[in-house]
mmCIF file of C-alpha atoms in Angstrom:
data_model
loop_
_atom_site.group_PDB
_atom_site.id
_atom_site.type_symbol
_atom_site.label_atom_id
_atom_site.label_comp_id
_atom_site.label_asym_id
_atom_site.label_seq_id
_atom_site.Cartn_x
_atom_site.Cartn_y
_atom_site.Cartn_z
ATOM 1 C CA UNK A 1 -117.193 173.874 50.085
ATOM 2 C CA UNK A 2 -113.660 174.207 51.416
ATOM 3 C CA UNK A 3 -112.561 171.273 49.265
ATOM 4 C CA UNK A 4 -114.071 172.908 46.203
ATOM 5 C CA UNK A 5 -111.975 176.020 46.859
ATOM 6 C CA UNK A 6 -108.656 174.246 46.496
ATOM 7 C CA UNK A 7 -107.148 173.550 43.090
ATOM 8 C CA UNK A 8 -103.461 174.309 43.557
ATOM 9 C CA UNK A 9 -103.437 176.410 46.699
ATOM 10 C CA UNK A 10 -106.087 178.143 48.762
ATOM 11 C CA UNK A 11 -107.618 181.233 47.171
ATOM 12 C CA UNK A 12 -109.856 183.596 49.134
ATOM 13 C CA UNK A 13 -111.670 186.600 47.688
ATOM 14 C CA UNK A 14 -112.989 188.725 50.542
ATOM 15 C CA UNK A 15 -115.544 191.397 49.645
ATOM 16 C CA UNK A 16 -114.757 193.692 52.588
ATOM 17 C CA UNK A 17 -112.670 196.701 53.546
ATOM 18 C CA UNK A 18 -109.432 195.143 54.802
ATOM 19 C CA UNK A 19 -109.400 197.637 57.688
ATOM 20 C CA UNK A 20 -112.383 195.816 59.140
ATOM 21 C CA UNK A 21 -110.733 192.382 58.884
ATOM 22 C CA UNK A 22 -108.151 190.471 60.856
ATOM 23 C CA UNK A 23 -105.365 190.086 58.309
ATOM 24 C CA UNK A 24 -103.376 186.843 58.668
ATOM 25 C CA UNK A 25 -99.606 186.779 58.492
ATOM 26 C CA UNK A 26 -98.238 186.911 54.994
ATOM 27 C CA UNK A 27 -96.517 189.043 52.377
ATOM 28 C CA UNK A 28 -98.614 192.026 51.332
ATOM 29 C CA UNK A 29 -98.248 193.050 47.690
ATOM 30 C CA UNK A 30 -100.606 195.856 46.816
ATOM 31 C CA UNK A 31 -101.387 198.769 44.538
ATOM 32 C CA UNK A 32 -103.235 201.299 46.720
ATOM 33 C CA UNK A 33 -105.478 204.032 45.339
ATOM 34 C CA UNK A 34 -103.198 206.824 44.117
ATOM 35 C CA UNK A 35 -105.331 209.708 45.442
ATOM 36 C CA UNK A 36 -105.292 211.289 41.992
ATOM 37 C CA UNK A 37 -108.989 211.195 41.190
ATOM 38 C CA UNK A 38 -109.208 207.837 39.399
ATOM 39 C CA UNK A 39 -112.790 206.783 38.713
ATOM 40 C CA UNK A 40 -113.627 203.740 40.841
ATOM 41 C CA UNK A 41 -117.085 202.307 41.482
ATOM 42 C CA UNK A 42 -117.159 202.547 45.266
ATOM 43 C CA UNK A 43 -114.183 204.587 46.320
ATOM 44 C CA UNK A 44 -113.501 208.328 46.191
ATOM 45 C CA UNK A 45 -109.911 208.649 44.975
ATOM 46 C CA UNK A 46 -109.359 212.189 46.217
ATOM 47 C CA UNK A 47 -109.305 212.449 49.985
ATOM 48 C CA UNK A 48 -107.426 214.701 52.397
ATOM 49 C CA UNK A 49 -103.757 214.034 53.053
ATOM 50 C CA UNK A 50 -104.499 213.055 56.654
ATOM 51 C CA UNK A 51 -107.192 210.592 55.562
ATOM 52 C CA UNK A 52 -104.860 209.199 52.909
ATOM 53 C CA UNK A 53 -102.082 208.707 55.460
ATOM 54 C CA UNK A 54 -104.574 206.992 57.753
ATOM 55 C CA UNK A 55 -105.644 204.650 54.944
ATOM 56 C CA UNK A 56 -102.078 203.700 54.019
ATOM 57 C CA UNK A 57 -101.090 203.284 57.681
ATOM 58 C CA UNK A 58 -103.445 200.320 57.971
ATOM 59 C CA UNK A 59 -101.482 198.291 55.393
ATOM 60 C CA UNK A 60 -99.803 195.431 57.319
ATOM 61 C CA UNK A 61 -96.091 194.797 57.060
ATOM 62 C CA UNK A 62 -94.062 193.321 55.480
ATOM 63 C CA UNK A 63 -95.382 194.825 52.294
ATOM 64 C CA UNK A 64 -94.469 195.730 48.737
ATOM 65 C CA UNK A 65 -96.290 198.786 47.423
ATOM 66 C CA UNK A 66 -96.704 200.051 43.856
ATOM 67 C CA UNK A 67 -97.284 203.795 43.713
ATOM 68 C CA UNK A 68 -96.682 207.103 41.972
ATOM 69 C CA UNK A 69 -93.759 208.931 43.595
ATOM 70 C CA UNK A 70 -95.247 212.427 43.635
ATOM 71 C CA UNK A 71 -98.273 211.562 45.769
ATOM 72 C CA UNK A 72 -96.580 209.213 48.206
ATOM 73 C CA UNK A 73 -92.852 209.943 48.527
ATOM 74 C CA UNK A 74 -93.438 212.019 51.676
ATOM 75 C CA UNK A 75 -96.478 210.116 52.885
ATOM 76 C CA UNK A 76 -95.512 206.428 52.944
ATOM 77 C CA UNK A 77 -92.743 206.800 55.578
ATOM 78 C CA UNK A 78 -95.212 208.633 57.830
ATOM 79 C CA UNK A 79 -97.915 206.043 57.234
ATOM 80 C CA UNK A 80 -95.934 202.795 57.424
ATOM 81 C CA UNK A 81 -93.387 203.858 60.066
ATOM 82 C CA UNK A 82 -90.798 201.323 58.949
ATOM 83 C CA UNK A 83 -87.700 201.665 56.821
ATOM 84 C CA UNK A 84 -87.982 201.411 53.055
ATOM 85 C CA UNK A 85 -85.591 198.584 52.195
ATOM 86 C CA UNK A 86 -85.526 198.798 48.387
ATOM 87 C CA UNK A 87 -86.871 200.857 45.483
ATOM 88 C CA UNK A 88 -87.442 199.784 41.878
ATOM 89 C CA UNK A 89 -88.461 202.139 39.084
ATOM 90 C CA UNK A 90 -91.163 200.791 36.781
ATOM 91 C CA UNK A 91 -90.965 202.715 33.499
ATOM 92 C CA UNK A 92 -93.240 202.636 30.450
ATOM 93 C CA UNK A 93 -94.156 204.686 27.391
ATOM 94 C CA UNK A 94 -97.442 206.565 27.502
ATOM 95 C CA UNK A 95 -98.998 209.651 25.943
ATOM 96 C CA UNK A 96 -99.064 211.330 29.365
ATOM 97 C CA UNK A 97 -96.320 213.132 31.259
ATOM 98 C CA UNK A 98 -96.209 210.400 33.909
ATOM 99 C CA UNK A 99 -94.166 207.493 32.601
ATOM 100 C CA UNK A 100 -92.965 205.791 35.741
ATOM 101 C CA UNK A 101 -94.079 204.417 39.083
ATOM 102 C CA UNK A 102 -92.162 203.145 42.066
ATOM 103 C CA UNK A 103 -92.173 199.710 43.649
ATOM 104 C CA UNK A 104 -91.025 199.882 47.261
ATOM 105 C CA UNK A 105 -90.278 197.253 49.911
ATOM 106 C CA UNK A 106 -91.174 197.892 53.564
ATOM 107 C CA UNK A 107 -90.104 195.470 56.272
ATOM 108 C CA UNK A 108 -88.776 193.017 53.669
ATOM 109 C CA UNK A 109 -86.045 192.865 51.046
ATOM 110 C CA UNK A 110 -85.999 191.522 47.479
ATOM 111 C CA UNK A 111 -83.248 189.265 46.203
ATOM 112 C CA UNK A 112 -82.479 190.378 42.653
ATOM 113 C CA UNK A 113 -80.304 187.296 42.131
ATOM 114 C CA UNK A 114 -83.419 185.117 41.941
ATOM 115 C CA UNK A 115 -84.206 186.370 38.436
ATOM 116 C CA UNK A 116 -81.665 186.463 35.635
ATOM 117 C CA UNK A 117 -81.982 188.556 32.485
ATOM 118 C CA UNK A 118 -79.991 188.588 29.253
ATOM 119 C CA UNK A 119 -76.614 190.281 29.316
ATOM 120 C CA UNK A 120 -76.569 193.622 27.533
ATOM 121 C CA UNK A 121 -73.067 193.889 26.110
ATOM 122 C CA UNK A 122 -72.254 190.514 24.592
ATOM 123 C CA UNK A 123 -69.012 191.917 23.114
ATOM 124 C CA UNK A 124 -67.617 192.569 26.585
ATOM 125 C CA UNK A 125 -64.917 189.968 27.298
ATOM 126 C CA UNK A 126 -66.020 189.701 30.930
ATOM 127 C CA UNK A 127 -69.543 188.880 29.773
ATOM 128 C CA UNK A 128 -68.223 186.318 27.291
ATOM 129 C CA UNK A 129 -66.240 184.690 30.105
ATOM 130 C CA UNK A 130 -69.355 184.495 32.294
ATOM 131 C CA UNK A 131 -71.289 182.849 29.481
ATOM 132 C CA UNK A 132 -68.517 180.282 29.003
ATOM 133 C CA UNK A 133 -68.646 179.614 32.743
ATOM 134 C CA UNK A 134 -72.339 178.822 32.411
ATOM 135 C CA UNK A 135 -73.591 181.978 34.090
ATOM 136 C CA UNK A 136 -76.817 182.374 32.166
ATOM 137 C CA UNK A 137 -77.648 186.019 32.746
ATOM 138 C CA UNK A 138 -77.264 189.237 34.660
ATOM 139 C CA UNK A 139 -78.857 189.986 37.994
ATOM 140 C CA UNK A 140 -82.238 191.720 37.713
ATOM 141 C CA UNK A 141 -81.855 195.498 37.524
ATOM 142 C CA UNK A 142 -83.577 198.006 39.779
ATOM 143 C CA UNK A 143 -85.565 199.469 36.865
ATOM 144 C CA UNK A 144 -88.155 197.490 34.942
ATOM 145 C CA UNK A 145 -89.367 198.575 31.521
ATOM 146 C CA UNK A 146 -92.793 196.940 31.272
ATOM 147 C CA UNK A 147 -95.731 198.225 29.249
ATOM 148 C CA UNK A 148 -98.934 199.261 30.947
ATOM 149 C CA UNK A 149 -102.088 197.256 30.276
ATOM 150 C CA UNK A 150 -103.663 198.506 27.073
ATOM 151 C CA UNK A 151 -107.233 197.984 25.854
ATOM 152 C CA UNK A 152 -105.991 195.377 23.369
ATOM 153 C CA UNK A 153 -103.982 193.447 25.985
ATOM 154 C CA UNK A 154 -105.096 189.853 26.557
ATOM 155 C CA UNK A 155 -105.082 190.379 30.311
ATOM 156 C CA UNK A 156 -107.207 193.576 30.171
ATOM 157 C CA UNK A 157 -110.318 193.660 32.362
ATOM 158 C CA UNK A 158 -112.955 196.307 33.070
ATOM 159 C CA UNK A 159 -110.998 197.576 36.051
ATOM 160 C CA UNK A 160 -109.788 201.178 35.492
ATOM 161 C CA UNK A 161 -106.312 200.759 36.981
ATOM 162 C CA UNK A 162 -104.778 197.359 36.294
ATOM 163 C CA UNK A 163 -101.206 196.274 37.050
ATOM 164 C CA UNK A 164 -99.388 194.044 34.503
ATOM 165 C CA UNK A 165 -98.969 190.434 35.540
ATOM 166 C CA UNK A 166 -95.256 190.622 34.730
ATOM 167 C CA UNK A 167 -94.737 193.200 37.496
ATOM 168 C CA UNK A 168 -96.345 190.999 40.134
ATOM 169 C CA UNK A 169 -94.548 187.911 38.851
ATOM 170 C CA UNK A 170 -91.169 189.577 39.369
ATOM 171 C CA UNK A 171 -92.089 190.928 42.815
ATOM 172 C CA UNK A 172 -93.203 187.526 44.067
ATOM 173 C CA UNK A 173 -90.217 185.659 42.656
ATOM 174 C CA UNK A 174 -87.631 187.970 44.228
ATOM 175 C CA UNK A 175 -89.430 188.562 47.541
ATOM 176 C CA UNK A 176 -91.646 185.701 48.704
ATOM 177 C CA UNK A 177 -90.678 182.578 50.596
ATOM 178 C CA UNK A 178 -92.421 179.407 49.479
ATOM 179 C CA UNK A 179 -94.510 179.144 52.646
ATOM 180 C CA UNK A 180 -95.770 182.734 52.417
ATOM 181 C CA UNK A 181 -99.401 183.597 51.892
ATOM 182 C CA UNK A 182 -99.586 186.366 49.303
ATOM 183 C CA UNK A 183 -102.128 189.023 50.296
ATOM 184 C CA UNK A 184 -103.492 192.034 48.426
ATOM 185 C CA UNK A 185 -105.480 194.508 50.524
ATOM 186 C CA UNK A 186 -106.518 196.643 47.526
ATOM 187 C CA UNK A 187 -107.164 193.765 45.158
ATOM 188 C CA UNK A 188 -108.807 195.619 42.259
ATOM 189 C CA UNK A 189 -108.748 193.310 39.257
ATOM 190 C CA UNK A 190 -107.009 190.504 41.179
ATOM 191 C CA UNK A 191 -103.643 190.481 39.427
ATOM 192 C CA UNK A 192 -101.748 189.661 42.636
ATOM 193 C CA UNK A 193 -103.963 186.675 43.446
ATOM 194 C CA UNK A 194 -103.951 185.416 39.860
ATOM 195 C CA UNK A 195 -100.171 185.443 39.579
ATOM 196 C CA UNK A 196 -99.645 184.118 43.117
ATOM 197 C CA UNK A 197 -102.000 181.223 42.461
ATOM 198 C CA UNK A 198 -100.200 180.387 39.217
ATOM 199 C CA UNK A 199 -96.910 180.382 41.160
ATOM 200 C CA UNK A 200 -98.451 177.973 43.686
ATOM 201 C CA UNK A 201 -98.937 180.268 46.670
ATOM 202 C CA UNK A 202 -101.855 180.575 49.039
ATOM 203 C CA UNK A 203 -103.471 183.923 48.317
ATOM 204 C CA UNK A 204 -106.077 186.284 49.769
ATOM 205 C CA UNK A 205 -107.704 189.260 48.019
ATOM 206 C CA UNK A 206 -109.503 192.007 49.935
ATOM 207 C CA UNK A 207 -111.715 194.187 47.734
ATOM 208 C CA UNK A 208 -114.612 196.459 48.764
ATOM 209 C CA UNK A 209 -116.291 196.468 45.347
ATOM 210 C CA UNK A 210 -118.518 193.491 44.551
ATOM 211 C CA UNK A 211 -118.157 193.978 40.780
ATOM 212 C CA UNK A 212 -114.376 193.952 41.056
ATOM 213 C CA UNK A 213 -114.614 190.747 43.107
ATOM 214 C CA UNK A 214 -116.499 189.219 40.188
ATOM 215 C CA UNK A 215 -113.686 190.287 37.864
ATOM 216 C CA UNK A 216 -111.194 188.533 40.156
ATOM 217 C CA UNK A 217 -113.346 185.404 40.136
ATOM 218 C CA UNK A 218 -113.471 185.335 36.344
ATOM 219 C CA UNK A 219 -109.743 186.024 35.938
ATOM 220 C CA UNK A 220 -108.855 183.189 38.261
ATOM 221 C CA UNK A 221 -111.321 180.895 36.511
ATOM 222 C CA UNK A 222 -112.632 180.415 40.007
ATOM 223 C CA UNK A 223 -116.356 180.068 39.738
ATOM 224 C CA UNK A 224 -115.769 177.271 42.236
ATOM 225 C CA UNK A 225 -114.241 179.761 44.698
ATOM 226 C CA UNK A 226 -116.349 181.568 47.253
ATOM 227 C CA UNK A 227 -116.438 185.358 47.524
ATOM 228 C CA UNK A 228 -116.420 185.812 51.279
#
């Protein structure tokens, strides 16, 4: 069975509350419940502030967390009790008043030099000089304009709150070391594990909802993988 579970790297889908598990060492990348009243199958997304702090405090470090600023800007420092090392703004166009989320690093630091993006002002002589010198792009900025997952998106699943693969791809590339195990303690639709597996990392998903675990299995094309 263990041999059947390995295609590129080891993938584990664990159908349990991560708070009841012994989490191995690794890099946590996760998208916790926002405590805004989202409709999940087996989780009440509107709990007291103290209970919410308690939930977030159980997230192991080092970790990268995706969250709305309003609900968590005063809570995460209390819960995690480590210094926030970096903040990225994720912005997108929606029909709602909320058009951004934060990506924050706790107990670890990203290296924006690991991803290059096209230069903006190609008429700038300094930029032209860099291009002639073979410098292929600018360092990744601390704001990312990436669309949310829409119903027509190819990567859309039945999960109500899905993170774009591009977000996770960038986080892993600028944060993880090659020997890291990438862990998501609020796995949801399994985006972290899917992208981590494609980037050749060992990965573990913790998810309390059995139906969401099935979504992860299907996304990873992992009918050969065991849901623990």
